[in-house]
Amino acid sequence: MPVVNKESAARMNDGPLLFRYINDPEQYRITRYLQHGGYAGLRKALKEMTPAQVVEYVAQANLRGRGGAFFPTARKWGLMPPGVFPRYVVANADESEPGTCKDRQIMERDPHQLLEGLILSAYAVGAEQVYIYLRWEFELAAERLWGAIREAYDHGFLGQRILGSNFNCDMAVHRGAGAYICGEETALLDSLEGKRGQPRLRPPYFPAAKGYLSMPTALSNVETYCNVTHIVREGPQVFTQFGREKCPGTKLVCLSGHVRQPGVYELPLGVSLREILYEWGGGPLEGRQFKAVIPGGASMPILPPDKFDYPFDFEGMVEAGSMIGSAGVIVMDDSTCMVGAAMNLVRFFEHESCGKCTPCREGCPWLSQILRRIEHGQGRPKDIDLLLAICQQMDGKCFCLLGESALVPVRSAIQHWRHEFEQHVAEGRCPFGDGHTDPGTRGDTDEARVQRRVVARRGMGGGAVPGGGCRQPGAHRGGSAGQPERGTGAAFHAAACDRDADRAVARDGPLCRLGSWFSDAL
Amino acid sequence: MTQARAGLRETCRAEVEEILARYPERRSALLPLLHLVQREEGYISEAAMREVAEIVGCRPVDVFDVVTFYTVYHRQPVGKYLLEVCRTLSCALLGGRKLTRHLEERLGIQAGETTADGLFTLREVECIGACSNAPAMLINNRIYENLTPEKLDAILEQLRAEASERVAPPEGERQGLP
Ligand SMILES: Cc1cc2nc3c(=O)[nH]c(=O)nc-3n(C[C@H](O)[C@H](O)[C@H](O)COP(=O)(O)O)c2cc1C
Ligand code: SF4
Ligand code: FES
């Protein structure tokens, strides 16, 4: 069937490091990977280097985590308490930040690159067990990763006494079950432990101190581990030759939305956003102009075109007023309704809120509802300031960065395109017509929507809806295509309902701001 | 739940053991075991939750707690083909919503419903990691990219033919490696 691609059809360049062989259809097999110099870094490390030297290499390369915060990886490893074992290494392959589709390409087409980086990292930190937390939707990636793991065992790169050394290492893929929040590192660990994926209270700030089963755990993004492979194989200078001094290396940039050539490109950090959009993206679609760009996935502020000349790296994007995040570059042209775009993103966060803390669980639905009202021409003049007031109330009070992220698209859209919001309200309709960013179901009444909101919250009782009580049974998320669920026992209900967490937040007051590690990375 | 089920430990004993062996403690095997149940039985019944609880050594309510949290687990049977259209921004910008409407029309159901013949369940999901090939959707967890209404018609045609066993399912259909 021509419409089905076994592999992703994404357009990719033959990049300098991670993407060097990405377009080779056989690269996922170990024979081809070995032909291309694969596992040479592992041989070298186990024969010639101590674990401390591997860490030193990564430190010299100034590798900064590619999961979004760009925290130095070697420093993170250094936070593991000495002498505490067993330790674990976990790859964050949950990739669900809207606009991001890079890790999937590596896992489908060049999985050994990830495996080698993971084994090296395990050697560096003294771990003997590695897990790859893979989002459920990546079926082909799961196949390829398990295949690669089997091949690696057969060739003696995994298992006992690897390559004749004293180093043992086992690896398994752990598949998620459809929850964006499980990309958040502490939620990921809970999910790995077989629990609901809800963020843990910090401190300790990093899983390095207390991670999987409360043991020291190195947890990084897939791309970060792939960089380790190249840094060890070819030395830190192979990495530092790219990018600017503070933020070296290359970056897998995912380009999506209104551009001629969307795709995933490996580019040196520090190229300008303009170059990405025009040279790689091929410019705007026929007869259109760029209007807005989100540089780092849904959680990052939206930028207008006058910011396109800033360098695309961590510092550059901060200067431009946004963040590089996961480098999921979403492009919108002048046909896009910014109210609709903000509404779409907020609806995403509303849907993915884990329900643990009040500001996010309650704030997201309110933001979503008000945006929806404005988009559909029923907005009131004071609604725009009301949106900002809700953002203010959520800001710094959410338990994790998901809630903090939900207000980002709202604030940045109002900051740069306030006139569009006002136009919606003044004209009582969306000036863009049936905005194609509209995710809503047609003919939704407010009541139906509130109902949906109640069941949509992950396994939550309905207690938080204004005037609502816990509608058990049946208040809980169906999970199965929204069908009403059959009656379940009251005991089930009581435990699945998160009222206790609510009460704790109410009792202990707003939780502290947890973004400090972002500023730490600066 | 009165319906008799054989039980995971009988039908997939080896796989259960293999999954348990991946982790230093049993509870961590919960998600993969639930994936296994769903692959075998199509959804996760209360009886299955009880059995999984026994295997990993927690209370049934803890399993319920987990099942209700994640969107992938079904507590009722779904159609033979689960169609999940991405509705998040990159896809929405390029007509993701149109795909849903098109499917709703073709199948005569709304998003969230199953066709009367039990063949198709349609629902909208959030970003599935195929943004640079938007709009995209999942059919039984296989990613379909760069879609148009015309391509959808061809796919539906193919699936219907497959369901009536006129053609073999494509390689790797409904894998669900737990
Ligand atoms: C809501 C939320 C979702 C996240 N999703 C992902 C993700 O899908 N993939 C990822 O690598 N990191 C994600 N992160 C970041 C991780 O928490 C963590 O910082 C990262 O995996 C660390 O890896 P690094 O050191 O390589 O950057 C997310 C963070 C938050 C708050
Ligand atoms: S901010 Fe609170 S409710 Fe939102 S995802 Fe984080 S912990 Fe859950
Ligand atoms: S937005 Fe649809 S796949 Fe990412």
Short mmCIF file of N, CA and C in Angstrom, two decimals, chain A residues 296-388:
data_model
loop_
_atom_site.label_atom_id
_atom_site.label_comp_id
_atom_site.label_asym_id
_atom_site.label_seq_id
_atom_site.Cartn_x
_atom_site.Cartn_y
_atom_site.Cartn_z
N GLY A 296 10.98 25.89 20.13
CA GLY A 296 11.39 24.73 20.92
C GLY A 296 10.27 23.84 21.39
N GLY A 297 9.26 23.65 20.59
CA GLY A 297 8.15 22.81 21.04
C GLY A 297 7.12 23.62 21.79
N ALA A 298 5.97 23.01 22.02
CA ALA A 298 4.79 23.73 22.51
C ALA A 298 5.00 24.51 23.79
N SER A 299 6.00 24.15 24.59
CA SER A 299 6.16 24.79 25.90
C SER A 299 6.90 26.12 25.84
N MET A 300 7.38 26.49 24.66
CA MET A 300 8.24 27.67 24.58
C MET A 300 7.50 28.86 23.95
N PRO A 301 7.88 30.09 24.35
CA PRO A 301 7.18 31.28 23.84
C PRO A 301 7.23 31.41 22.32
N ILE A 302 6.15 31.92 21.76
CA ILE A 302 6.03 32.11 20.32
C ILE A 302 6.77 33.39 19.93
N LEU A 303 7.53 33.34 18.85
CA LEU A 303 8.29 34.50 18.41
C LEU A 303 7.73 35.07 17.11
N PRO A 304 7.70 36.41 17.00
CA PRO A 304 7.32 37.04 15.73
C PRO A 304 8.54 37.13 14.80
N PRO A 305 8.35 37.45 13.50
CA PRO A 305 9.44 37.41 12.52
C PRO A 305 10.62 38.33 12.83
N ASP A 306 10.42 39.39 13.61
CA ASP A 306 11.57 40.28 13.85
C ASP A 306 12.62 39.64 14.77
N LYS A 307 12.37 38.42 15.23
CA LYS A 307 13.36 37.74 16.08
C LYS A 307 14.09 36.64 15.33
N PHE A 308 13.93 36.59 14.01
CA PHE A 308 14.48 35.46 13.26
C PHE A 308 16.00 35.48 13.13
N ASP A 309 16.65 36.60 13.48
CA ASP A 309 18.08 36.66 13.25
C ASP A 309 18.92 36.26 14.45
N TYR A 310 18.28 35.88 15.52
CA TYR A 310 19.04 35.42 16.68
C TYR A 310 19.61 34.04 16.41
N PRO A 311 20.80 33.76 16.99
CA PRO A 311 21.37 32.42 16.80
C PRO A 311 20.53 31.36 17.50
N PHE A 312 20.40 30.24 16.84
CA PHE A 312 19.58 29.15 17.38
C PHE A 312 20.44 28.28 18.30
N ASP A 313 20.58 28.72 19.53
CA ASP A 313 21.14 27.87 20.58
C ASP A 313 20.53 28.33 21.90
N PHE A 314 20.98 27.75 23.01
CA PHE A 314 20.30 28.03 24.27
C PHE A 314 20.29 29.52 24.58
N GLU A 315 21.49 30.13 24.56
CA GLU A 315 21.59 31.54 24.92
C GLU A 315 20.87 32.43 23.90
N GLY A 316 21.05 32.10 22.62
CA GLY A 316 20.46 32.91 21.57
C GLY A 316 18.94 32.99 21.66
N MET A 317 18.33 31.87 21.92
CA MET A 317 16.87 31.86 21.98
C MET A 317 16.36 32.55 23.24
N VAL A 318 17.14 32.48 24.32
CA VAL A 318 16.75 33.22 25.53
C VAL A 318 16.78 34.72 25.24
N GLU A 319 17.85 35.15 24.54
CA GLU A 319 17.94 36.56 24.16
C GLU A 319 16.76 36.99 23.30
N ALA A 320 16.34 36.10 22.43
CA ALA A 320 15.23 36.42 21.53
C ALA A 320 13.90 36.45 22.28
N GLY A 321 13.91 35.95 23.50
CA GLY A 321 12.68 35.98 24.28
C GLY A 321 11.95 34.65 24.31
N SER A 322 12.65 33.59 23.91
CA SER A 322 12.02 32.27 23.97
C SER A 322 13.03 31.28 24.53
N MET A 323 12.89 30.01 24.18
CA MET A 323 13.82 28.97 24.63
C MET A 323 14.01 27.99 23.48
N ILE A 324 15.18 27.36 23.45
CA ILE A 324 15.43 26.39 22.37
C ILE A 324 14.69 25.08 22.65
N GLY A 325 14.48 24.76 23.92
CA GLY A 325 13.69 23.58 24.30
C GLY A 325 14.12 22.33 23.57
N SER A 326 13.19 21.66 22.96
CA SER A 326 13.48 20.41 22.27
C SER A 326 13.81 20.66 20.80
N ALA A 327 13.91 21.92 20.39
CA ALA A 327 14.18 22.29 18.99
C ALA A 327 13.09 21.80 18.05
N GLY A 328 11.88 21.75 18.55
CA GLY A 328 10.74 21.48 17.68
C GLY A 328 10.24 22.81 17.13
N VAL A 329 10.69 23.15 15.93
CA VAL A 329 10.37 24.46 15.36
C VAL A 329 9.03 24.38 14.63
N ILE A 330 8.03 25.03 15.18
CA ILE A 330 6.70 25.02 14.55
C ILE A 330 6.47 26.37 13.88
N VAL A 331 6.20 26.34 12.60
CA VAL A 331 6.11 27.57 11.82
C VAL A 331 4.66 27.86 11.44
N MET A 332 4.26 29.13 11.62
CA MET A 332 2.90 29.52 11.26
C MET A 332 2.96 30.68 10.30
N ASP A 333 2.18 30.64 9.23
CA ASP A 333 2.19 31.75 8.29
C ASP A 333 0.98 32.65 8.50
N ASP A 334 0.80 33.62 7.59
CA ASP A 334 -0.21 34.64 7.84
C ASP A 334 -1.65 34.13 7.68
N SER A 335 -1.83 32.88 7.38
CA SER A 335 -3.19 32.34 7.37
C SER A 335 -3.61 31.84 8.74
N THR A 336 -2.69 31.93 9.72
CA THR A 336 -2.96 31.33 11.03
C THR A 336 -3.62 32.31 11.98
N CYS A 337 -4.64 31.85 12.65
CA CYS A 337 -5.27 32.62 13.71
C CYS A 337 -4.52 32.36 15.00
N MET A 338 -3.96 33.39 15.60
CA MET A 338 -3.14 33.17 16.79
C MET A 338 -3.97 32.80 18.01
N VAL A 339 -5.23 33.23 18.03
CA VAL A 339 -6.10 32.80 19.13
C VAL A 339 -6.31 31.28 19.00
N GLY A 340 -6.54 30.85 17.77
CA GLY A 340 -6.73 29.42 17.53
C GLY A 340 -5.50 28.62 17.87
N ALA A 341 -4.33 29.17 17.51
CA ALA A 341 -3.09 28.45 17.80
C ALA A 341 -2.89 28.32 19.31
N ALA A 342 -3.10 29.43 20.02
CA ALA A 342 -2.94 29.38 21.48
C ALA A 342 -3.95 28.41 22.08
N MET A 343 -5.15 28.43 21.53
CA MET A 343 -6.20 27.55 22.04
C MET A 343 -5.80 26.08 21.84
N ASN A 344 -5.27 25.79 20.68
CA ASN A 344 -4.85 24.41 20.40
C ASN A 344 -3.80 23.96 21.42
N LEU A 345 -2.82 24.82 21.67
CA LEU A 345 -1.75 24.42 22.58
C LEU A 345 -2.24 24.29 24.01
N VAL A 346 -3.09 25.23 24.43
CA VAL A 346 -3.59 25.15 25.80
C VAL A 346 -4.45 23.90 25.97
N ARG A 347 -5.22 23.59 24.94
CA ARG A 347 -6.03 22.38 25.00
C ARG A 347 -5.15 21.14 25.17
N PHE A 348 -3.99 21.18 24.52
CA PHE A 348 -3.03 20.08 24.70
C PHE A 348 -2.63 19.95 26.17
N PHE A 349 -2.23 21.07 26.77
CA PHE A 349 -1.81 21.00 28.18
C PHE A 349 -2.97 20.62 29.09
N GLU A 350 -4.14 21.11 28.76
CA GLU A 350 -5.32 20.76 29.55
C GLU A 350 -5.51 19.25 29.53
N HIS A 351 -5.39 18.68 28.35
CA HIS A 351 -5.60 17.24 28.20
C HIS A 351 -4.51 16.46 28.92
N GLU A 352 -3.29 16.99 28.92
CA GLU A 352 -2.16 16.22 29.44
C GLU A 352 -1.87 16.51 30.90
N SER A 353 -2.54 17.50 31.49
CA SER A 353 -2.34 17.77 32.91
C SER A 353 -2.56 16.50 33.71
N CYS A 354 -1.64 16.22 34.63
CA CYS A 354 -1.75 14.95 35.35
C CYS A 354 -2.74 15.03 36.49
N GLY A 355 -3.16 16.24 36.84
CA GLY A 355 -4.17 16.37 37.87
C GLY A 355 -3.63 16.42 39.29
N LYS A 356 -2.34 16.46 39.45
CA LYS A 356 -1.80 16.39 40.80
C LYS A 356 -1.95 17.71 41.55
N CYS A 357 -1.73 18.83 40.87
CA CYS A 357 -1.79 20.10 41.60
C CYS A 357 -2.89 21.01 41.06
N THR A 358 -3.40 21.83 41.94
CA THR A 358 -4.58 22.62 41.62
C THR A 358 -4.36 23.70 40.55
N PRO A 359 -3.28 24.49 40.63
CA PRO A 359 -3.16 25.58 39.64
C PRO A 359 -3.20 25.08 38.20
N CYS A 360 -2.57 23.96 37.95
CA CYS A 360 -2.52 23.44 36.59
C CYS A 360 -3.82 22.73 36.24
N ARG A 361 -4.28 21.89 37.14
CA ARG A 361 -5.48 21.10 36.85
C ARG A 361 -6.69 22.01 36.63
N GLU A 362 -6.76 23.09 37.39
CA GLU A 362 -7.90 24.00 37.27
C GLU A 362 -7.62 25.13 36.29
N GLY A 363 -6.37 25.60 36.28
CA GLY A 363 -6.03 26.74 35.44
C GLY A 363 -6.12 26.41 33.96
N CYS A 364 -5.61 25.27 33.56
CA CYS A 364 -5.61 24.92 32.13
C CYS A 364 -7.02 24.89 31.55
N PRO A 365 -7.98 24.21 32.19
CA PRO A 365 -9.33 24.21 31.64
C PRO A 365 -9.93 25.61 31.54
N TRP A 366 -9.62 26.47 32.53
CA TRP A 366 -10.18 27.82 32.45
C TRP A 366 -9.58 28.59 31.28
N LEU A 367 -8.27 28.50 31.14
CA LEU A 367 -7.62 29.18 30.01
C LEU A 367 -8.23 28.68 28.70
N SER A 368 -8.36 27.38 28.63
CA SER A 368 -8.86 26.75 27.43
C SER A 368 -10.27 27.22 27.11
N GLN A 369 -11.09 27.28 28.13
CA GLN A 369 -12.48 27.65 27.94
C GLN A 369 -12.62 29.11 27.49
N ILE A 370 -11.81 29.97 28.09
CA ILE A 370 -11.91 31.39 27.73
C ILE A 370 -11.38 31.62 26.31
N LEU A 371 -10.27 30.96 25.98
CA LEU A 371 -9.75 31.09 24.61
C LEU A 371 -10.77 30.61 23.60
N ARG A 372 -11.43 29.54 23.95
CA ARG A 372 -12.42 28.97 23.08
C ARG A 372 -13.58 29.95 22.85
N ARG A 373 -13.95 30.58 23.94
CA ARG A 373 -15.02 31.57 23.86
C ARG A 373 -14.62 32.71 22.93
N ILE A 374 -13.40 33.19 23.07
CA ILE A 374 -12.94 34.30 22.21
C ILE A 374 -12.89 33.83 20.75
N GLU A 375 -12.32 32.67 20.53
CA GLU A 375 -12.18 32.15 19.17
C GLU A 375 -13.55 32.03 18.49
N HIS A 376 -14.56 31.65 19.26
CA HIS A 376 -15.87 31.43 18.67
C HIS A 376 -16.76 32.68 18.72
N GLY A 377 -16.13 33.82 18.97
CA GLY A 377 -16.85 35.08 18.85
C GLY A 377 -17.72 35.43 20.04
N GLN A 378 -17.57 34.72 21.14
CA GLN A 378 -18.37 35.06 22.31
C GLN A 378 -17.54 35.71 23.42
N GLY A 379 -16.35 36.15 23.04
CA GLY A 379 -15.48 36.75 24.04
C GLY A 379 -15.96 38.11 24.50
N ARG A 380 -15.64 38.45 25.74
CA ARG A 380 -15.97 39.77 26.26
C ARG A 380 -14.67 40.58 26.31
N PRO A 381 -14.76 41.90 26.22
CA PRO A 381 -13.54 42.72 26.21
C PRO A 381 -12.63 42.40 27.39
N LYS A 382 -13.21 42.12 28.56
CA LYS A 382 -12.34 41.90 29.72
C LYS A 382 -11.69 40.51 29.72
N ASP A 383 -12.08 39.66 28.77
CA ASP A 383 -11.53 38.30 28.76
C ASP A 383 -10.03 38.25 28.54
N ILE A 384 -9.52 39.22 27.78
CA ILE A 384 -8.09 39.19 27.48
C ILE A 384 -7.29 39.40 28.76
N ASP A 385 -7.73 40.37 29.55
CA ASP A 385 -7.04 40.59 30.82
C ASP A 385 -7.32 39.46 31.81
N LEU A 386 -8.48 38.87 31.68
CA LEU A 386 -8.78 37.73 32.53
C LEU A 386 -7.80 36.59 32.25
N LEU A 387 -7.52 36.36 30.98
CA LEU A 387 -6.54 35.33 30.61
C LEU A 387 -5.20 35.62 31.29
N LEU A 388 -4.77 36.88 31.19
CA LEU A 388 -3.48 37.23 31.78
C LEU A 388 -3.50 37.08 33.29
#
